[in-house]
PDB file of N, CA and C in Angstrom:
ATOM      1  N   UNK K   1     149.995 182.685  48.600  1.00 82.00           N
ATOM      2  CA  UNK K   1     151.115 182.371  49.476  1.00 82.00           C
ATOM      3  C   UNK K   1     151.542 180.925  49.237  1.00 82.00           C
ATOM      4  N   UNK K   2     152.832 180.704  49.275  1.00 87.00           N
ATOM      5  CA  UNK K   2     153.431 179.400  49.042  1.00 87.00           C
ATOM      6  C   UNK K   2     153.176 178.471  50.234  1.00 87.00           C
ATOM      7  N   UNK K   3     152.882 177.194  49.969  1.00 91.00           N
ATOM      8  CA  UNK K   3     152.688 176.215  51.035  1.00 91.00           C
ATOM      9  C   UNK K   3     154.037 175.883  51.667  1.00 91.00           C
ATOM     10  N   UNK K   4     154.086 175.897  52.994  1.00 96.00           N
ATOM     11  CA  UNK K   4     155.330 175.646  53.721  1.00 96.00           C
ATOM     12  C   UNK K   4     155.059 174.610  54.804  1.00 96.00           C
ATOM     13  N   UNK K   5     155.940 173.623  54.907  1.00 97.00           N
ATOM     14  CA  UNK K   5     155.789 172.600  55.944  1.00 97.00           C
ATOM     15  C   UNK K   5     156.364 173.115  57.265  1.00 97.00           C
ATOM     16  N   UNK K   6     156.004 172.436  58.339  1.00 97.00           N
ATOM     17  CA  UNK K   6     156.537 172.798  59.648  1.00 97.00           C
ATOM     18  C   UNK K   6     158.047 172.629  59.705  1.00 97.00           C
ATOM     19  N   UNK K   7     158.562 171.582  59.048  1.00 96.00           N
ATOM     20  CA  UNK K   7     160.012 171.350  59.011  1.00 96.00           C
ATOM     21  C   UNK K   7     160.734 172.527  58.365  1.00 96.00           C
ATOM     22  N   UNK K   8     160.193 173.003  57.251  1.00 96.00           N
ATOM     23  CA  UNK K   8     160.815 174.112  56.514  1.00 96.00           C
ATOM     24  C   UNK K   8     160.809 175.386  57.362  1.00 96.00           C
ATOM     25  N   UNK K   9     159.689 175.645  58.043  1.00 97.00           N
ATOM     26  CA  UNK K   9     159.602 176.834  58.892  1.00 97.00           C
ATOM     27  C   UNK K   9     160.592 176.739  60.055  1.00 97.00           C
ATOM     28  N   UNK K  10     160.770 175.556  60.615  1.00 97.00           N
ATOM     29  CA  UNK K  10     161.737 175.372  61.705  1.00 97.00           C
ATOM     30  C   UNK K  10     163.149 175.713  61.239  1.00 97.00           C
ATOM     31  N   UNK K  11     163.529 175.236  60.062  1.00 97.00           N
ATOM     32  CA  UNK K  11     164.862 175.543  59.529  1.00 97.00           C
ATOM     33  C   UNK K  11     165.032 177.049  59.333  1.00 97.00           C
ATOM     34  N   UNK K  12     163.987 177.695  58.825  1.00 96.00           N
ATOM     35  CA  UNK K  12     164.041 179.137  58.601  1.00 96.00           C
ATOM     36  C   UNK K  12     164.171 179.904  59.920  1.00 96.00           C
ATOM     37  N   UNK K  13     163.424 179.478  60.935  1.00 98.00           N
ATOM     38  CA  UNK K  13     163.506 180.133  62.246  1.00 98.00           C
ATOM     39  C   UNK K  13     164.912 180.015  62.824  1.00 98.00           C
ATOM     40  N   UNK K  14     165.520 178.840  62.683  1.00 97.00           N
ATOM     41  CA  UNK K  14     166.856 178.627  63.232  1.00 97.00           C
ATOM     42  C   UNK K  14     167.893 179.499  62.530  1.00 97.00           C
ATOM     43  N   UNK K  15     167.723 179.737  61.237  1.00 96.00           N
ATOM     44  CA  UNK K  15     168.660 180.618  60.530  1.00 96.00           C
ATOM     45  C   UNK K  15     168.461 182.078  60.930  1.00 96.00           C
ATOM     46  N   UNK K  16     167.285 182.404  61.464  1.00 95.00           N
ATOM     47  CA  UNK K  16     166.994 183.784  61.880  1.00 95.00           C
ATOM     48  C   UNK K  16     167.284 184.018  63.363  1.00 95.00           C
ATOM     49  N   UNK K  17     167.930 183.049  64.032  1.00 96.00           N
ATOM     50  CA  UNK K  17     168.339 183.250  65.420  1.00 96.00           C
ATOM     51  C   UNK K  17     167.416 182.670  66.473  1.00 96.00           C
ATOM     52  N   UNK K  18     166.349 182.002  66.080  1.00 98.00           N
ATOM     53  CA  UNK K  18     165.450 181.370  67.037  1.00 98.00           C
ATOM     54  C   UNK K  18     166.082 180.060  67.493  1.00 98.00           C
ATOM     55  N   UNK K  19     165.902 179.729  68.772  1.00 98.00           N
ATOM     56  CA  UNK K  19     166.513 178.541  69.360  1.00 98.00           C
ATOM     57  C   UNK K  19     165.425 177.544  69.758  1.00 98.00           C
ATOM     58  N   UNK K  20     165.629 176.280  69.397  1.00 98.00           N
ATOM     59  CA  UNK K  20     164.687 175.228  69.770  1.00 98.00           C
ATOM     60  C   UNK K  20     164.807 174.987  71.268  1.00 98.00           C
ATOM     61  N   UNK K  21     163.748 175.305  72.004  1.00 98.00           N
ATOM     62  CA  UNK K  21     163.755 175.172  73.461  1.00 98.00           C
ATOM     63  C   UNK K  21     163.405 173.745  73.873  1.00 98.00           C
ATOM     64  N   UNK K  22     162.329 173.217  73.268  1.00 98.00           N
ATOM     65  CA  UNK K  22     161.914 171.848  73.590  1.00 98.00           C
ATOM     66  C   UNK K  22     160.964 171.350  72.511  1.00 98.00           C
ATOM     67  N   UNK K  23     160.704 170.055  72.548  1.00 98.00           N
ATOM     68  CA  UNK K  23     159.722 169.450  71.652  1.00 98.00           C
ATOM     69  C   UNK K  23     158.674 168.800  72.531  1.00 98.00           C
ATOM     70  N   UNK K  24     157.423 169.176  72.314  1.00 96.00           N
ATOM     71  CA  UNK K  24     156.309 168.635  73.086  1.00 96.00           C
ATOM     72  C   UNK K  24     155.389 167.908  72.112  1.00 96.00           C
ATOM     73  N   UNK K  25     155.550 166.599  72.002  1.00 96.00           N
ATOM     74  CA  UNK K  25     154.783 165.841  71.013  1.00 96.00           C
ATOM     75  C   UNK K  25     155.276 166.185  69.625  1.00 96.00           C
ATOM     76  N   UNK K  26     154.383 166.700  68.797  1.00 97.00           N
ATOM     77  CA  UNK K  26     154.773 167.082  67.438  1.00 97.00           C
ATOM     78  C   UNK K  26     154.972 168.589  67.310  1.00 97.00           C
ATOM     79  N   UNK K  27     154.981 169.298  68.428  1.00 98.00           N
ATOM     80  CA  UNK K  27     155.140 170.751  68.398  1.00 98.00           C
ATOM     81  C   UNK K  27     156.545 171.142  68.855  1.00 98.00           C
ATOM     82  N   UNK K  28     157.236 171.899  68.017  1.00 98.00           N
ATOM     83  CA  UNK K  28     158.571 172.393  68.333  1.00 98.00           C
ATOM     84  C   UNK K  28     158.422 173.811  68.876  1.00 98.00           C
ATOM     85  N   UNK K  29     158.961 174.052  70.065  1.00 98.00           N
ATOM     86  CA  UNK K  29     158.825 175.331  70.744  1.00 98.00           C
ATOM     87  C   UNK K  29     160.135 176.109  70.579  1.00 98.00           C
ATOM     88  N   UNK K  30     160.037 177.312  70.001  1.00 98.00           N
ATOM     89  CA  UNK K  30     161.204 178.152  69.742  1.00 98.00           C
ATOM     90  C   UNK K  30     161.148 179.413  70.585  1.00 98.00           C
ATOM     91  N   UNK K  31     162.330 179.857  71.041  1.00 98.00           N
ATOM     92  CA  UNK K  31     162.469 181.101  71.799  1.00 98.00           C
ATOM     93  C   UNK K  31     163.603 181.914  71.189  1.00 98.00           C
ATOM     94  N   UNK K  32     163.591 183.220  71.479  1.00 97.00           N
ATOM     95  CA  UNK K  32     164.654 184.107  71.001  1.00 97.00           C
ATOM     96  C   UNK K  32     164.926 185.134  72.085  1.00 97.00           C
ATOM     97  N   UNK K  33     166.201 185.393  72.331  1.00 95.00           N
ATOM     98  CA  UNK K  33     166.563 186.381  73.351  1.00 95.00           C
ATOM     99  C   UNK K  33     165.984 187.739  72.984  1.00 95.00           C
ATOM    100  N   UNK K  34     165.437 188.414  73.987  1.00 92.00           N
ATOM    101  CA  UNK K  34     164.882 189.742  73.777  1.00 92.00           C
ATOM    102  C   UNK K  34     163.420 189.736  73.370  1.00 92.00           C
ATOM    103  N   UNK K  35     162.860 188.558  73.091  1.00 91.00           N
ATOM    104  CA  UNK K  35     161.451 188.449  72.700  1.00 91.00           C
ATOM    105  C   UNK K  35     160.763 187.528  73.705  1.00 91.00           C
ATOM    106  N   UNK K  36     159.666 187.999  74.300  1.00 94.00           N
ATOM    107  CA  UNK K  36     158.992 187.221  75.339  1.00 94.00           C
ATOM    108  C   UNK K  36     158.044 186.171  74.778  1.00 94.00           C
ATOM    109  N   UNK K  37     157.658 186.304  73.522  1.00 94.00           N
ATOM    110  CA  UNK K  37     156.712 185.363  72.917  1.00 94.00           C
ATOM    111  C   UNK K  37     157.455 184.133  72.419  1.00 94.00           C
ATOM    112  N   UNK K  38     156.888 182.958  72.701  1.00 96.00           N
ATOM    113  CA  UNK K  38     157.430 181.710  72.168  1.00 96.00           C
ATOM    114  C   UNK K  38     156.667 181.353  70.905  1.00 96.00           C
ATOM    115  N   UNK K  39     157.316 180.628  70.024  1.00 97.00           N
ATOM    116  CA  UNK K  39     156.674 180.170  68.793  1.00 97.00           C
ATOM    117  C   UNK K  39     156.546 178.656  68.861  1.00 97.00           C
ATOM    118  N   UNK K  40     155.338 178.155  68.655  1.00 98.00           N
ATOM    119  CA  UNK K  40     155.074 176.723  68.639  1.00 98.00           C
ATOM    120  C   UNK K  40     154.748 176.308  67.206  1.00 98.00           C
ATOM    121  N   UNK K  41     155.622 175.487  66.620  1.00 98.00           N
ATOM    122  CA  UNK K  41     155.457 175.063  65.227  1.00 98.00           C
ATOM    123  C   UNK K  41     155.048 173.596  65.199  1.00 98.00           C
ATOM    124  N   UNK K  42     153.850 173.283  64.681  1.00 98.00           N
ATOM    125  CA  UNK K  42     153.468 171.876  64.540  1.00 98.00           C
ATOM    126  C   UNK K  42     154.223 171.240  63.379  1.00 98.00           C
ATOM    127  N   UNK K  43     154.890 170.122  63.651  1.00 98.00           N
ATOM    128  CA  UNK K  43     155.657 169.423  62.617  1.00 98.00           C
ATOM    129  C   UNK K  43     155.018 168.058  62.410  1.00 98.00           C
ATOM    130  N   UNK K  44     154.322 167.919  61.303  1.00 96.00           N
ATOM    131  CA  UNK K  44     153.663 166.662  60.947  1.00 96.00           C
ATOM    132  C   UNK K  44     154.220 166.197  59.610  1.00 96.00           C
ATOM    133  N   UNK K  45     155.454 165.733  59.627  1.00 90.00           N
ATOM    134  CA  UNK K  45     156.103 165.302  58.390  1.00 90.00           C
ATOM    135  C   UNK K  45     156.265 166.478  57.443  1.00 90.00           C
ATOM    136  N   UNK K  46     155.923 166.267  56.192  1.00 92.00           N
ATOM    137  CA  UNK K  46     156.017 167.340  55.194  1.00 92.00           C
ATOM    138  C   UNK K  46     154.664 167.969  54.898  1.00 92.00           C
ATOM    139  N   UNK K  47     153.698 167.758  55.786  1.00 96.00           N
ATOM    140  CA  UNK K  47     152.362 168.324  55.606  1.00 96.00           C
ATOM    141  C   UNK K  47     152.431 169.848  55.745  1.00 96.00           C
ATOM    142  N   UNK K  48     151.861 170.583  54.794  1.00 97.00           N
ATOM    143  CA  UNK K  48     151.945 172.052  54.858  1.00 97.00           C
ATOM    144  C   UNK K  48     151.112 172.632  56.003  1.00 97.00           C
ATOM    145  N   UNK K  49     151.590 173.753  56.532  1.00 97.00           N
ATOM    146  CA  UNK K  49     150.862 174.466  57.582  1.00 97.00           C
ATOM    147  C   UNK K  49     149.672 175.188  56.968  1.00 97.00           C
ATOM    148  N   UNK K  50     148.626 175.364  57.751  1.00 96.00           N
ATOM    149  CA  UNK K  50     147.472 176.135  57.294  1.00 96.00           C
ATOM    150  C   UNK K  50     147.899 177.594  57.129  1.00 96.00           C
ATOM    151  N   UNK K  51     147.294 178.271  56.176  1.00 96.00           N
ATOM    152  CA  UNK K  51     147.694 179.632  55.816  1.00 96.00           C
ATOM    153  C   UNK K  51     147.576 180.605  56.994  1.00 96.00           C
ATOM    154  N   UNK K  52     146.493 180.535  57.754  1.00 96.00           N
ATOM    155  CA  UNK K  52     146.304 181.446  58.884  1.00 96.00           C
ATOM    156  C   UNK K  52     147.388 181.281  59.939  1.00 96.00           C
ATOM    157  N   UNK K  53     147.720 180.042  60.266  1.00 97.00           N
ATOM    158  CA  UNK K  53     148.769 179.772  61.248  1.00 97.00           C
ATOM    159  C   UNK K  53     150.120 180.231  60.721  1.00 97.00           C
ATOM    160  N   UNK K  54     150.395 179.956  59.458  1.00 97.00           N
ATOM    161  CA  UNK K  54     151.662 180.361  58.852  1.00 97.00           C
ATOM    162  C   UNK K  54     151.831 181.882  58.898  1.00 97.00           C
ATOM    163  N   UNK K  55     150.785 182.619  58.548  1.00 96.00           N
ATOM    164  CA  UNK K  55     150.855 184.087  58.576  1.00 96.00           C
ATOM    165  C   UNK K  55     151.086 184.600  59.994  1.00 96.00           C
ATOM    166  N   UNK K  56     150.425 183.990  60.974  1.00 96.00           N
ATOM    167  CA  UNK K  56     150.582 184.388  62.374  1.00 96.00           C
ATOM    168  C   UNK K  56     152.020 184.160  62.847  1.00 96.00           C
ATOM    169  N   UNK K  57     152.578 182.986  62.546  1.00 97.00           N
ATOM    170  CA  UNK K  57     153.943 182.673  62.963  1.00 97.00           C
ATOM    171  C   UNK K  57     154.958 183.575  62.263  1.00 97.00           C
ATOM    172  N   UNK K  58     154.704 183.885  60.996  1.00 96.00           N
ATOM    173  CA  UNK K  58     155.592 184.775  60.252  1.00 96.00           C
ATOM    174  C   UNK K  58     155.575 186.184  60.844  1.00 96.00           C
ATOM    175  N   UNK K  59     154.409 186.630  61.287  1.00 96.00           N
ATOM    176  CA  UNK K  59     154.285 187.961  61.886  1.00 96.00           C
ATOM    177  C   UNK K  59     155.085 188.043  63.185  1.00 96.00           C
ATOM    178  N   UNK K  60     154.981 187.016  64.021  1.00 95.00           N
ATOM    179  CA  UNK K  60     155.722 186.998  65.284  1.00 95.00           C
ATOM    180  C   UNK K  60     157.228 186.979  65.027  1.00 95.00           C
ATOM    181  N   UNK K  61     157.657 186.136  64.079  1.00 95.00           N
ATOM    182  CA  UNK K  61     159.089 185.967  63.803  1.00 95.00           C
ATOM    183  C   UNK K  61     159.640 187.048  62.884  1.00 95.00           C
ATOM    184  N   UNK K  62     158.774 187.943  62.425  1.00 94.00           N
ATOM    185  CA  UNK K  62     159.162 189.023  61.509  1.00 94.00           C
ATOM    186  C   UNK K  62     159.814 188.465  60.243  1.00 94.00           C
ATOM    187  N   UNK K  63     159.138 187.491  59.645  1.00 94.00           N
ATOM    188  CA  UNK K  63     159.598 186.871  58.404  1.00 94.00           C
ATOM    189  C   UNK K  63     158.740 187.398  57.268  1.00 94.00           C
ATOM    190  N   UNK K  64     159.375 187.796  56.193  1.00 93.00           N
ATOM    191  CA  UNK K  64     158.677 188.290  55.015  1.00 93.00           C
ATOM    192  C   UNK K  64     158.315 187.109  54.110  1.00 93.00           C
ATOM    193  N   UNK K  65     157.240 187.252  53.368  1.00 92.00           N
ATOM    194  CA  UNK K  65     156.780 186.183  52.476  1.00 92.00           C
ATOM    195  C   UNK K  65     157.827 185.824  51.423  1.00 92.00           C
ATOM    196  N   UNK K  66     158.658 186.773  51.041  1.00 91.00           N
ATOM    197  CA  UNK K  66     159.684 186.507  50.027  1.00 91.00           C
ATOM    198  C   UNK K  66     160.793 185.599  50.554  1.00 91.00           C
ATOM    199  N   UNK K  67     160.920 185.462  51.875  1.00 88.00           N
ATOM    200  CA  UNK K  67     161.961 184.618  52.466  1.00 88.00           C
ATOM    201  C   UNK K  67     161.598 183.141  52.455  1.00 88.00           C
ATOM    202  N   UNK K  68     160.342 182.837  52.200  1.00 84.00           N
ATOM    203  CA  UNK K  68     159.918 181.441  52.175  1.00 84.00           C
ATOM    204  C   UNK K  68     160.429 180.823  50.940  1.00 84.00           C
TER     205      UNK K  68
END
């Protein structure tokens, strides 16, 4: 799997209809109408997200690996 930073994932979420609700420290909280689960993306500059967290967030947001 390709390494993806928190910034890159945030941009991808916004193109898929997710809305930035708030920023709490370095965590960006995203919501989407019709979905009760919120997504919290840690943004630490261009540091890549850990693979387990990335896969979990992709599953919630219904993002395919080819879209990265």
